[in-house]
PDB file of C-alpha atoms and ligand atoms in Angstrom:
ATOM      1  CA  MET A   1     -52.641 -52.378 107.582  1.00  0.00           C
ATOM      2  CA  THR A   2     -53.146 -56.109 108.040  1.00  0.00           C
ATOM      3  CA  THR A   3     -51.634 -56.937 111.282  1.00  0.00           C
ATOM      4  CA  ASP A   4     -52.121 -60.724 111.254  1.00  0.00           C
ATOM      5  CA  THR A   5     -51.838 -63.544 108.733  1.00  0.00           C
ATOM      6  CA  GLU A   6     -55.465 -64.516 108.449  1.00  0.00           C
ATOM      7  CA  HIS A   7     -55.995 -62.887 105.102  1.00  0.00           C
ATOM      8  CA  THR A   8     -52.922 -64.872 103.760  1.00  0.00           C
ATOM      9  CA  PRO A   9     -54.136 -68.080 102.139  1.00  0.00           C
ATOM     10  CA  GLY A  10     -51.714 -70.996 102.492  1.00  0.00           C
ATOM     11  CA  CYS A  11     -49.936 -69.258 105.345  1.00  0.00           C
ATOM     12  CA  LEU A  12     -50.795 -70.409 108.772  1.00  0.00           C
ATOM     13  CA  GLN A  13     -47.911 -68.787 110.330  1.00  0.00           C
ATOM     14  CA  THR A  14     -45.442 -65.946 109.348  1.00  0.00           C
ATOM     15  CA  PRO A  15     -41.834 -66.688 108.559  1.00  0.00           C
ATOM     16  CA  ALA A  16     -39.366 -65.247 110.922  1.00  0.00           C
ATOM     17  CA  LEU A  17     -36.943 -62.674 109.984  1.00  0.00           C
ATOM     18  CA  MET A  18     -33.476 -63.183 111.326  1.00  0.00           C
ATOM     19  CA  ALA A  19     -29.823 -62.401 110.701  1.00  0.00           C
ATOM     20  CA  ALA A  20     -27.808 -64.551 108.354  1.00  0.00           C
ATOM     21  CA  GLU A  21     -24.592 -63.417 110.076  1.00  0.00           C
ATOM     22  CA  PRO A  22     -24.083 -62.677 113.778  1.00  0.00           C
ATOM     23  CA  GLU A  23     -23.010 -59.113 113.062  1.00  0.00           C
ATOM     24  CA  LEU A  24     -26.425 -58.328 111.553  1.00  0.00           C
ATOM     25  CA  ALA A  25     -28.363 -59.426 114.609  1.00  0.00           C
ATOM     26  CA  ALA A  26     -29.340 -56.028 115.958  1.00  0.00           C
ATOM     27  CA  ALA A  27     -30.328 -54.849 112.398  1.00  0.00           C
ATOM     28  CA  ALA A  28     -32.268 -57.872 111.803  1.00  0.00           C
ATOM     29  CA  GLN A  29     -34.237 -57.631 115.193  1.00  0.00           C
ATOM     30  CA  GLN A  30     -34.993 -53.884 114.413  1.00  0.00           C
ATOM     31  CA  LEU A  31     -36.302 -54.994 110.928  1.00  0.00           C
ATOM     32  CA  ALA A  32     -38.565 -57.777 112.315  1.00  0.00           C
ATOM     33  CA  ARG A  33     -40.031 -55.317 114.839  1.00  0.00           C
ATOM     34  CA  HIS A  34     -40.590 -52.774 112.237  1.00  0.00           C
ATOM     35  CA  TYR A  35     -42.501 -55.207 109.911  1.00  0.00           C
ATOM     36  CA  GLN A  36     -44.176 -57.007 112.866  1.00  0.00           C
ATOM     37  CA  LEU A  37     -42.489 -60.406 112.026  1.00  0.00           C
ATOM     38  CA  PRO A  38     -41.290 -63.179 114.433  1.00  0.00           C
ATOM     39  CA  GLU A  39     -37.767 -62.639 115.554  1.00  0.00           C
ATOM     40  CA  GLU A  40     -37.199 -66.344 116.648  1.00  0.00           C
ATOM     41  CA  ALA A  41     -36.894 -69.298 114.335  1.00  0.00           C
ATOM     42  CA  ASN A  42     -40.249 -71.135 113.906  1.00  0.00           C
ATOM     43  CA  GLU A  43     -41.971 -74.055 112.105  1.00  0.00           C
ATOM     44  CA  HIS A  44     -42.634 -72.050 108.665  1.00  0.00           C
ATOM     45  CA  ASP A  45     -41.107 -73.575 105.734  1.00  0.00           C
ATOM     46  CA  PHE A  46     -39.714 -70.332 104.742  1.00  0.00           C
ATOM     47  CA  VAL A  47     -37.403 -67.924 106.619  1.00  0.00           C
ATOM     48  CA  LEU A  48     -36.367 -64.316 105.805  1.00  0.00           C
ATOM     49  CA  GLU A  49     -32.665 -63.604 106.327  1.00  0.00           C
ATOM     50  CA  LEU A  50     -30.931 -60.341 106.522  1.00  0.00           C
ATOM     51  CA  THR A  51     -27.650 -60.601 104.618  1.00  0.00           C
ATOM     52  CA  GLN A  52     -25.178 -57.848 103.931  1.00  0.00           C
ATOM     53  CA  PHE A  53     -26.861 -57.625 100.370  1.00  0.00           C
ATOM     54  CA  GLY A  54     -30.494 -57.138 101.700  1.00  0.00           C
ATOM     55  CA  VAL A  55     -33.214 -59.426 102.852  1.00  0.00           C
ATOM     56  CA  GLN A  56     -33.564 -62.855 101.192  1.00  0.00           C
ATOM     57  CA  LEU A  57     -36.153 -65.724 101.413  1.00  0.00           C
ATOM     58  CA  ARG A  58     -34.898 -69.205 102.137  1.00  0.00           C
ATOM     59  CA  TRP A  59     -36.839 -72.315 101.467  1.00  0.00           C
ATOM     60  CA  LYS A  60     -36.022 -74.434 104.335  1.00  0.00           C
ATOM     61  CA  SER A  61     -37.246 -77.865 102.954  1.00  0.00           C
ATOM     62  CA  GLN A  62     -35.720 -77.100  99.556  1.00  0.00           C
ATOM     63  CA  PRO A  63     -32.062 -76.388 100.262  1.00  0.00           C
ATOM     64  CA  LYS A  64     -31.127 -76.729  96.535  1.00  0.00           C
ATOM     65  CA  VAL A  65     -33.309 -73.627  95.748  1.00  0.00           C
ATOM     66  CA  THR A  66     -31.250 -70.614  95.730  1.00  0.00           C
ATOM     67  CA  PRO A  67     -32.712 -67.983  98.333  1.00  0.00           C
ATOM     68  CA  LEU A  68     -34.671 -65.299  96.677  1.00  0.00           C
ATOM     69  CA  LEU A  69     -33.422 -61.778  96.817  1.00  0.00           C
ATOM     70  CA  VAL A  70     -35.247 -59.166  94.769  1.00  0.00           C
ATOM     71  CA  ASP A  71     -32.649 -56.874  92.986  1.00  0.00           C
ATOM     72  CA  PHE A  72     -33.535 -54.060  90.728  1.00  0.00           C
ATOM     73  CA  VAL A  73     -29.901 -52.768  90.469  1.00  0.00           C
ATOM     74  CA  ARG A  74     -28.251 -55.820  89.300  1.00  0.00           C
ATOM     75  CA  GLY A  75     -29.089 -58.937  87.411  1.00  0.00           C
ATOM     76  CA  LYS A  76     -31.923 -59.751  85.013  1.00  0.00           C
ATOM     77  CA  GLN A  77     -34.385 -57.107  86.038  1.00  0.00           C
ATOM     78  CA  ALA A  78     -31.518 -54.407  85.678  1.00  0.00           C
ATOM     79  CA  TRP A  79     -30.851 -55.965  82.236  1.00  0.00           C
ATOM     80  CA  ARG A  80     -34.394 -55.636  81.154  1.00  0.00           C
ATOM     81  CA  ARG A  81     -34.486 -51.965  82.022  1.00  0.00           C
ATOM     82  CA  GLN A  82     -31.248 -51.027  80.572  1.00  0.00           C
ATOM     83  CA  ALA A  83     -32.443 -52.704  77.280  1.00  0.00           C
ATOM     84  CA  GLY A  84     -34.654 -49.808  77.417  1.00  0.00           C
ATOM     85  CA  GLY A  85     -37.624 -51.436  75.870  1.00  0.00           C
ATOM     86  CA  ALA A  86     -40.192 -50.130  78.490  1.00  0.00           C
ATOM     87  CA  ARG A  87     -42.292 -48.447  75.749  1.00  0.00           C
ATOM     88  CA  ASP A  88     -42.586 -51.684  73.734  1.00  0.00           C
ATOM     89  CA  GLU A  89     -43.817 -53.824  76.711  1.00  0.00           C
ATOM     90  CA  ALA A  90     -47.310 -54.965  76.334  1.00  0.00           C
ATOM     91  CA  ILE A  91     -47.941 -53.862  80.011  1.00  0.00           C
ATOM     92  CA  VAL A  92     -47.023 -50.338  79.140  1.00  0.00           C
ATOM     93  CA  ARG A  93     -49.357 -50.322  76.261  1.00  0.00           C
ATOM     94  CA  ALA A  94     -52.225 -51.831  78.358  1.00  0.00           C
ATOM     95  CA  LEU A  95     -51.913 -49.116  80.987  1.00  0.00           C
ATOM     96  CA  GLY A  96     -52.221 -46.443  78.234  1.00  0.00           C
ATOM     97  CA  ILE A  97     -48.801 -44.990  78.976  1.00  0.00           C
ATOM     98  CA  ALA A  98     -47.667 -42.786  76.171  1.00  0.00           C
ATOM     99  CA  LYS A  99     -45.379 -39.706  75.604  1.00  0.00           C
ATOM    100  CA  GLY A 100     -46.812 -37.073  77.633  1.00  0.00           C
ATOM    101  CA  HIS A 101     -49.217 -39.248  79.424  1.00  0.00           C
ATOM    102  CA  ARG A 102     -48.162 -41.109  82.525  1.00  0.00           C
ATOM    103  CA  PRO A 103     -51.108 -42.108  84.591  1.00  0.00           C
ATOM    104  CA  ASN A 104     -50.422 -42.597  88.206  1.00  0.00           C
ATOM    105  CA  ILE A 105     -50.837 -46.366  89.035  1.00  0.00           C
ATOM    106  CA  LEU A 106     -51.726 -48.683  92.003  1.00  0.00           C
ATOM    107  CA  ASP A 107     -50.037 -52.104  91.713  1.00  0.00           C
ATOM    108  CA  ALA A 108     -52.474 -53.786  94.040  1.00  0.00           C
ATOM    109  CA  THR A 109     -50.964 -57.204  93.911  1.00  0.00           C
ATOM    110  CA  ALA A 110     -47.343 -55.961  93.671  1.00  0.00           C
ATOM    111  CA  GLY A 111     -45.573 -59.438  94.314  1.00  0.00           C
ATOM    112  CA  LEU A 112     -41.878 -59.040  93.668  1.00  0.00           C
ATOM    113  CA  GLY A 113     -42.450 -55.780  92.027  1.00  0.00           C
ATOM    114  CA  ARG A 114     -41.142 -56.705  88.650  1.00  0.00           C
ATOM    115  CA  ASP A 115     -44.060 -55.556  86.580  1.00  0.00           C
ATOM    116  CA  GLY A 116     -44.559 -52.506  88.892  1.00  0.00           C
ATOM    117  CA  MET A 117     -40.922 -51.487  88.276  1.00  0.00           C
ATOM    118  CA  ILE A 118     -41.417 -51.551  84.430  1.00  0.00           C
ATOM    119  CA  LEU A 119     -44.211 -49.010  84.996  1.00  0.00           C
ATOM    120  CA  VAL A 120     -42.055 -46.858  87.290  1.00  0.00           C
ATOM    121  CA  HIS A 121     -39.324 -46.970  84.500  1.00  0.00           C
ATOM    122  CA  ALA A 122     -41.750 -46.012  82.024  1.00  0.00           C
ATOM    123  CA  GLY A 123     -42.262 -42.647  84.129  1.00  0.00           C
ATOM    124  CA  CYS A 124     -45.301 -43.306  86.079  1.00  0.00           C
ATOM    125  CA  GLN A 125     -45.865 -42.772  89.988  1.00  0.00           C
ATOM    126  CA  VAL A 126     -46.535 -46.237  91.107  1.00  0.00           C
ATOM    127  CA  ARG A 127     -47.751 -47.235  94.656  1.00  0.00           C
ATOM    128  CA  PHE A 128     -47.065 -51.008  95.376  1.00  0.00           C
ATOM    129  CA  LEU A 129     -49.535 -52.734  97.533  1.00  0.00           C
ATOM    130  CA  GLU A 130     -48.939 -56.369  98.780  1.00  0.00           C
ATOM    131  CA  ARG A 131     -50.681 -58.441 101.501  1.00  0.00           C
ATOM    132  CA  ASN A 132     -48.299 -61.336 102.171  1.00  0.00           C
ATOM    133  CA  PRO A 133     -45.999 -60.370 105.035  1.00  0.00           C
ATOM    134  CA  ALA A 134     -42.793 -61.995 103.715  1.00  0.00           C
ATOM    135  CA  ILE A 135     -43.198 -60.794 100.198  1.00  0.00           C
ATOM    136  CA  HIS A 136     -43.902 -57.230 101.483  1.00  0.00           C
ATOM    137  CA  VAL A 137     -40.700 -57.356 103.178  1.00  0.00           C
ATOM    138  CA  LEU A 138     -38.741 -58.611 100.217  1.00  0.00           C
ATOM    139  CA  LEU A 139     -40.299 -55.879  98.053  1.00  0.00           C
ATOM    140  CA  SER A 140     -39.834 -53.093 100.470  1.00  0.00           C
ATOM    141  CA  ASP A 141     -36.347 -54.028 100.934  1.00  0.00           C
ATOM    142  CA  ALA A 142     -35.698 -54.125  97.290  1.00  0.00           C
ATOM    143  CA  ILE A 143     -37.053 -50.736  96.468  1.00  0.00           C
ATOM    144  CA  ASN A 144     -35.379 -49.311  99.470  1.00  0.00           C
ATOM    145  CA  ARG A 145     -32.030 -50.582  98.004  1.00  0.00           C
ATOM    146  CA  ALA A 146     -32.951 -49.338  94.553  1.00  0.00           C
ATOM    147  CA  GLN A 147     -33.694 -45.988  96.092  1.00  0.00           C
ATOM    148  CA  HIS A 148     -30.374 -45.862  97.534  1.00  0.00           C
ATOM    149  CA  ASP A 149     -28.509 -46.778  94.407  1.00  0.00           C
ATOM    150  CA  ASP A 150     -26.465 -43.934  92.717  1.00  0.00           C
ATOM    151  CA  SER A 151     -27.755 -44.455  89.173  1.00  0.00           C
ATOM    152  CA  ILE A 152     -31.429 -45.453  89.527  1.00  0.00           C
ATOM    153  CA  GLY A 153     -32.048 -44.066  93.186  1.00  0.00           C
ATOM    154  CA  PRO A 154     -33.249 -40.569  91.950  1.00  0.00           C
ATOM    155  CA  TRP A 155     -36.127 -41.730  89.643  1.00  0.00           C
ATOM    156  CA  VAL A 156     -36.990 -44.695  91.865  1.00  0.00           C
ATOM    157  CA  THR A 157     -37.219 -42.367  94.985  1.00  0.00           C
ATOM    158  CA  GLU A 158     -39.401 -39.855  92.971  1.00  0.00           C
ATOM    159  CA  ARG A 159     -41.852 -42.422  91.538  1.00  0.00           C
ATOM    160  CA  ALA A 160     -42.037 -45.602  93.553  1.00  0.00           C
ATOM    161  CA  ARG A 161     -43.645 -46.102  96.931  1.00  0.00           C
ATOM    162  CA  VAL A 162     -44.465 -49.299  98.838  1.00  0.00           C
ATOM    163  CA  LEU A 163     -47.631 -48.873 100.849  1.00  0.00           C
ATOM    164  CA  PRO A 164     -48.239 -50.527 104.300  1.00  0.00           C
ATOM    165  CA  ARG A 165     -49.184 -54.330 103.972  1.00  0.00           C
ATOM    166  CA  GLY A 166     -52.543 -54.709 103.187  1.00  0.00           C
ATOM    167  CA  SER A 167     -55.066 -55.282 100.361  1.00  0.00           C
ATOM    168  CA  ILE A 168     -57.538 -53.412  98.381  1.00  0.00           C
ATOM    169  CA  ILE A 169     -60.306 -55.953  99.064  1.00  0.00           C
ATOM    170  CA  GLU A 170     -60.173 -54.878 102.903  1.00  0.00           C
ATOM    171  CA  GLN A 171     -62.781 -52.228 103.008  1.00  0.00           C
ATOM    172  CA  ALA A 172     -60.905 -49.847 105.397  1.00  0.00           C
ATOM    173  CA  TYR A 173     -57.859 -50.079 103.072  1.00  0.00           C
ATOM    174  CA  ALA A 174     -60.050 -49.304  99.979  1.00  0.00           C
ATOM    175  CA  GLN A 175     -61.546 -46.489 101.645  1.00  0.00           C
ATOM    176  CA  GLN A 176     -58.219 -45.011 102.448  1.00  0.00           C
ATOM    177  CA  LEU A 177     -56.933 -45.425  98.935  1.00  0.00           C
ATOM    178  CA  ALA A 178     -60.120 -43.714  97.592  1.00  0.00           C
ATOM    179  CA  LYS A 179     -59.061 -40.557  99.378  1.00  0.00           C
ATOM    180  CA  GLU A 180     -56.191 -40.228  96.966  1.00  0.00           C
ATOM    181  CA  PRO A 181     -57.448 -42.513  94.121  1.00  0.00           C
ATOM    182  CA  PRO A 182     -54.981 -43.883  91.417  1.00  0.00           C
ATOM    183  CA  MET A 183     -55.883 -43.216  87.789  1.00  0.00           C
ATOM    184  CA  ALA A 184     -55.267 -46.959  86.901  1.00  0.00           C
ATOM    185  CA  ILE A 185     -54.979 -50.027  88.969  1.00  0.00           C
ATOM    186  CA  TYR A 186     -52.890 -52.969  87.836  1.00  0.00           C
ATOM    187  CA  LEU A 187     -53.799 -56.571  88.991  1.00  0.00           C
ATOM    188  CA  ASP A 188     -51.692 -59.703  88.671  1.00  0.00           C
ATOM    189  CA  PRO A 189     -53.082 -62.293  91.028  1.00  0.00           C
ATOM    190  CA  MET A 190     -51.607 -65.674  91.308  1.00  0.00           C
ATOM    191  CA  PHE A 191     -52.908 -68.101  88.807  1.00  0.00           C
ATOM    192  CA  PRO A 192     -52.782 -71.941  89.658  1.00  0.00           C
ATOM    193  CA  HIS A 193     -50.194 -73.464  87.467  1.00  0.00           C
ATOM    194  CA  ARG A 194     -50.880 -77.026  86.541  1.00  0.00           C
ATOM    195  CA  ASP A 195     -47.509 -77.077  84.701  1.00  0.00           C
ATOM    196  CA  LYS A 196     -44.962 -78.050  87.282  1.00  0.00           C
ATOM    197  CA  SER A 197     -42.104 -77.865  84.474  1.00  0.00           C
ATOM    198  CA  ALA A 198     -39.251 -75.396  84.473  1.00  0.00           C
ATOM    199  CA  ALA A 199     -41.599 -73.059  82.677  1.00  0.00           C
ATOM    200  CA  VAL A 200     -42.755 -71.971  85.978  1.00  0.00           C
ATOM    201  CA  LYS A 201     -39.893 -70.041  87.246  1.00  0.00           C
ATOM    202  CA  LYS A 202     -38.352 -71.057  90.603  1.00  0.00           C
ATOM    203  CA  ASP A 203     -39.099 -67.711  92.354  1.00  0.00           C
ATOM    204  CA  MET A 204     -42.813 -67.930  91.152  1.00  0.00           C
ATOM    205  CA  GLN A 205     -42.919 -71.415  92.617  1.00  0.00           C
ATOM    206  CA  MET A 206     -41.563 -70.133  95.871  1.00  0.00           C
ATOM    207  CA  LEU A 207     -44.155 -67.329  95.814  1.00  0.00           C
ATOM    208  CA  GLN A 208     -46.931 -69.907  95.177  1.00  0.00           C
ATOM    209  CA  HIS A 209     -45.854 -72.047  98.059  1.00  0.00           C
ATOM    210  CA  LEU A 210     -45.577 -69.036 100.310  1.00  0.00           C
ATOM    211  CA  ALA A 211     -48.763 -67.126  99.271  1.00  0.00           C
ATOM    212  CA  GLY A 212     -50.956 -69.812  97.855  1.00  0.00           C
ATOM    213  CA  THR A 213     -53.098 -69.192  94.822  1.00  0.00           C
ATOM    214  CA  ASP A 214     -55.189 -66.276  95.631  1.00  0.00           C
ATOM    215  CA  GLU A 215     -58.462 -68.141  95.797  1.00  0.00           C
ATOM    216  CA  ASP A 216     -60.155 -64.788  96.645  1.00  0.00           C
ATOM    217  CA  SER A 217     -58.700 -63.195  93.493  1.00  0.00           C
ATOM    218  CA  ASP A 218     -62.236 -62.592  91.944  1.00  0.00           C
ATOM    219  CA  GLN A 219     -62.839 -59.963  94.696  1.00  0.00           C
ATOM    220  CA  LEU A 220     -60.054 -57.882  93.367  1.00  0.00           C
ATOM    221  CA  LEU A 221     -61.747 -56.631  90.191  1.00  0.00           C
ATOM    222  CA  PRO A 222     -64.979 -55.077  91.799  1.00  0.00           C
ATOM    223  CA  ALA A 223     -62.726 -53.587  94.465  1.00  0.00           C
ATOM    224  CA  ALA A 224     -60.255 -52.173  92.007  1.00  0.00           C
ATOM    225  CA  LEU A 225     -63.060 -50.705  89.680  1.00  0.00           C
ATOM    226  CA  ALA A 226     -64.528 -48.939  92.728  1.00  0.00           C
ATOM    227  CA  VAL A 227     -61.206 -47.163  93.443  1.00  0.00           C
ATOM    228  CA  ALA A 228     -59.494 -46.509  90.087  1.00  0.00           C
ATOM    229  CA  THR A 229     -60.685 -43.257  88.508  1.00  0.00           C
ATOM    230  CA  HIS A 230     -59.928 -44.460  84.897  1.00  0.00           C
ATOM    231  CA  ARG A 231     -59.055 -48.045  84.225  1.00  0.00           C
ATOM    232  CA  VAL A 232     -58.073 -51.293  85.782  1.00  0.00           C
ATOM    233  CA  VAL A 233     -55.721 -53.731  83.807  1.00  0.00           C
ATOM    234  CA  VAL A 234     -55.596 -57.404  84.696  1.00  0.00           C
ATOM    235  CA  LYS A 235     -52.734 -59.782  83.597  1.00  0.00           C
ATOM    236  CA  ARG A 236     -53.790 -63.279  82.938  1.00  0.00           C
ATOM    237  CA  PRO A 237     -52.200 -66.457  81.392  1.00  0.00           C
ATOM    238  CA  ALA A 238     -53.104 -66.417  77.612  1.00  0.00           C
ATOM    239  CA  LYS A 239     -55.775 -69.040  78.047  1.00  0.00           C
ATOM    240  CA  ALA A 240     -57.244 -68.262  81.452  1.00  0.00           C
ATOM    241  CA  PRO A 241     -60.747 -67.332  81.999  1.00  0.00           C
ATOM    242  CA  TYR A 242     -61.657 -63.637  82.924  1.00  0.00           C
ATOM    243  CA  LEU A 243     -61.073 -62.537  86.383  1.00  0.00           C
ATOM    244  CA  ALA A 244     -64.357 -62.608  88.045  1.00  0.00           C
ATOM    245  CA  GLY A 245     -65.905 -63.840  84.878  1.00  0.00           C
ATOM    246  CA  GLN A 246     -65.966 -60.176  83.696  1.00  0.00           C
ATOM    247  CA  HIS A 247     -65.596 -59.373  80.057  1.00  0.00           C
ATOM    248  CA  PRO A 248     -62.960 -56.536  79.581  1.00  0.00           C
ATOM    249  CA  SER A 249     -63.270 -53.525  77.293  1.00  0.00           C
ATOM    250  CA  ALA A 250     -60.079 -54.284  75.410  1.00  0.00           C
ATOM    251  CA  GLN A 251     -57.115 -56.632  75.502  1.00  0.00           C
ATOM    252  CA  VAL A 252     -53.224 -56.368  74.708  1.00  0.00           C
ATOM    253  CA  PRO A 253     -51.700 -59.731  74.101  1.00  0.00           C
ATOM    254  CA  SER A 254     -48.096 -60.727  74.927  1.00  0.00           C
ATOM    255  CA  LYS A 255     -46.077 -63.920  74.499  1.00  0.00           C
ATOM    256  CA  LYS A 256     -47.664 -66.051  77.305  1.00  0.00           C
ATOM    257  CA  HIS A 257     -50.114 -63.606  78.852  1.00  0.00           C
ATOM    258  CA  ARG A 258     -52.837 -61.145  77.983  1.00  0.00           C
ATOM    259  CA  PHE A 259     -53.602 -57.905  79.648  1.00  0.00           C
ATOM    260  CA  ASP A 260     -57.454 -57.325  79.999  1.00  0.00           C
ATOM    261  CA  ILE A 261     -58.349 -53.711  80.180  1.00  0.00           C
ATOM    262  CA  TYR A 262     -61.450 -52.487  82.097  1.00  0.00           C
ATOM    263  CA  ILE A 263     -62.119 -48.824  81.161  1.00  0.00           C
ATOM    264  CA  LYS A 264     -64.283 -46.673  83.425  1.00  0.00           C
ATOM    265  CA  GLN A 265     -63.505 -43.515  81.383  1.00  0.00           C
ATOM    266  CA  ALA A 266     -60.868 -42.284  78.862  1.00  0.00           C
ATOM    267  CA  TYR A 267     -57.844 -40.659  80.234  1.00  0.00           C
TER     268      TYR A 267
HETATM  269  C1  SAM B   1     -48.303 -63.268  90.619  1.00  0.00           C
HETATM  270  S1  SAM B   1     -47.895 -62.321  92.063  1.00  0.00           S
HETATM  271  C2  SAM B   1     -47.508 -60.802  91.356  1.00  0.00           C
HETATM  272  C3  SAM B   1     -46.258 -60.575  90.646  1.00  0.00           C
HETATM  273  C4  SAM B   1     -45.874 -59.186  90.292  1.00  0.00           C
HETATM  274  N1  SAM B   1     -46.848 -58.674  89.314  1.00  0.00           N
HETATM  275  C5  SAM B   1     -44.516 -59.176  89.957  1.00  0.00           C
HETATM  276  O1  SAM B   1     -44.185 -58.611  88.771  1.00  0.00           O
HETATM  277  O2  SAM B   1     -43.709 -59.607  90.686  1.00  0.00           O
HETATM  278  C6  SAM B   1     -49.424 -62.020  93.007  1.00  0.00           C
HETATM  279  C7  SAM B   1     -49.155 -61.197  94.201  1.00  0.00           C
HETATM  280  O3  SAM B   1     -50.207 -60.628  94.601  1.00  0.00           O
HETATM  281  C8  SAM B   1     -50.544 -60.779  96.000  1.00  0.00           C
HETATM  282  N2  SAM B   1     -51.933 -60.778  96.186  1.00  0.00           N
HETATM  283  C9  SAM B   1     -52.842 -61.508  95.828  1.00  0.00           C
HETATM  284  N3  SAM B   1     -54.019 -61.081  96.157  1.00  0.00           N
HETATM  285  C10 SAM B   1     -53.981 -59.964  96.883  1.00  0.00           C
HETATM  286  C11 SAM B   1     -54.748 -59.056  97.430  1.00  0.00           C
HETATM  287  N4  SAM B   1     -56.094 -59.287  97.476  1.00  0.00           N
HETATM  288  N5  SAM B   1     -54.286 -57.949  98.014  1.00  0.00           N
HETATM  289  C12 SAM B   1     -52.951 -57.553  97.889  1.00  0.00           C
HETATM  290  N6  SAM B   1     -51.967 -58.505  97.510  1.00  0.00           N
HETATM  291  C13 SAM B   1     -52.509 -59.605  96.826  1.00  0.00           C
HETATM  292  C14 SAM B   1     -49.878 -62.071  96.267  1.00  0.00           C
HETATM  293  O4  SAM B   1     -49.530 -62.150  97.668  1.00  0.00           O
HETATM  294  C15 SAM B   1     -48.631 -62.237  95.423  1.00  0.00           C
HETATM  295  O5  SAM B   1     -47.529 -61.613  95.929  1.00  0.00           O
END
């Protein structure tokens, strides 16, 4: 729903979406128009490129960094799902997903959709909401490709939906969501990493450069609590302060993170 970049901290301009190969020029132009992104090269440090494998994000000033293409079908994400451990994941427990109980969820800071796809795999209907124009395209493209895959396509199509770009902290968007409210909202705003080591994965570094550090993240909690019918779950680094300084009702720890659970009512 956002039509400009004014809500996107750290992003004065939007990356262009262009073809990586001349044969894809028409398709790239169509995509750029669909997502309302610039079609011509610009000064932005990132560019979205349509390749034959999907849309990738290239960091122009860091040529050694491999362009980022989200892929739920092959690679690490696929491996995590095939290993099957969805039910053991802390995020799944925090959302209160159990056999016979699969709440519908809004992932209101969807990012690259990795956490959200764990919830989809665990059997939940998940709506993905992202405000950053470039990240929104990467995610939409990845979910779209997953939906067309022979093996995972059927359940991804049935359960995963990427919403129009925007944010739950925009009043009009929140009102729209409240018409069909999710039982649970999942929040994972960017947290400023002081640690510049390899511990911060390259794709997270790219995301931080692109989207900034979500300085307005405290606004997410009241907005989510107003819309969700049952609970809000917030992912935080293990030692980070509570989002909006608000004590949770319960917590689920994981290796490097914790999931703070804010319960409005029991499922
Ligand atoms: C740490 S990333 C989320 C990573 C995600 N959980 C994943 O597994 O890929 C945070 C994302 O939330 C988005 N974001 C932050 N604040 C937002 C807001 N108020 N509304 C919508 N998206 C937001 C950022 O643009 C960024 O893409």
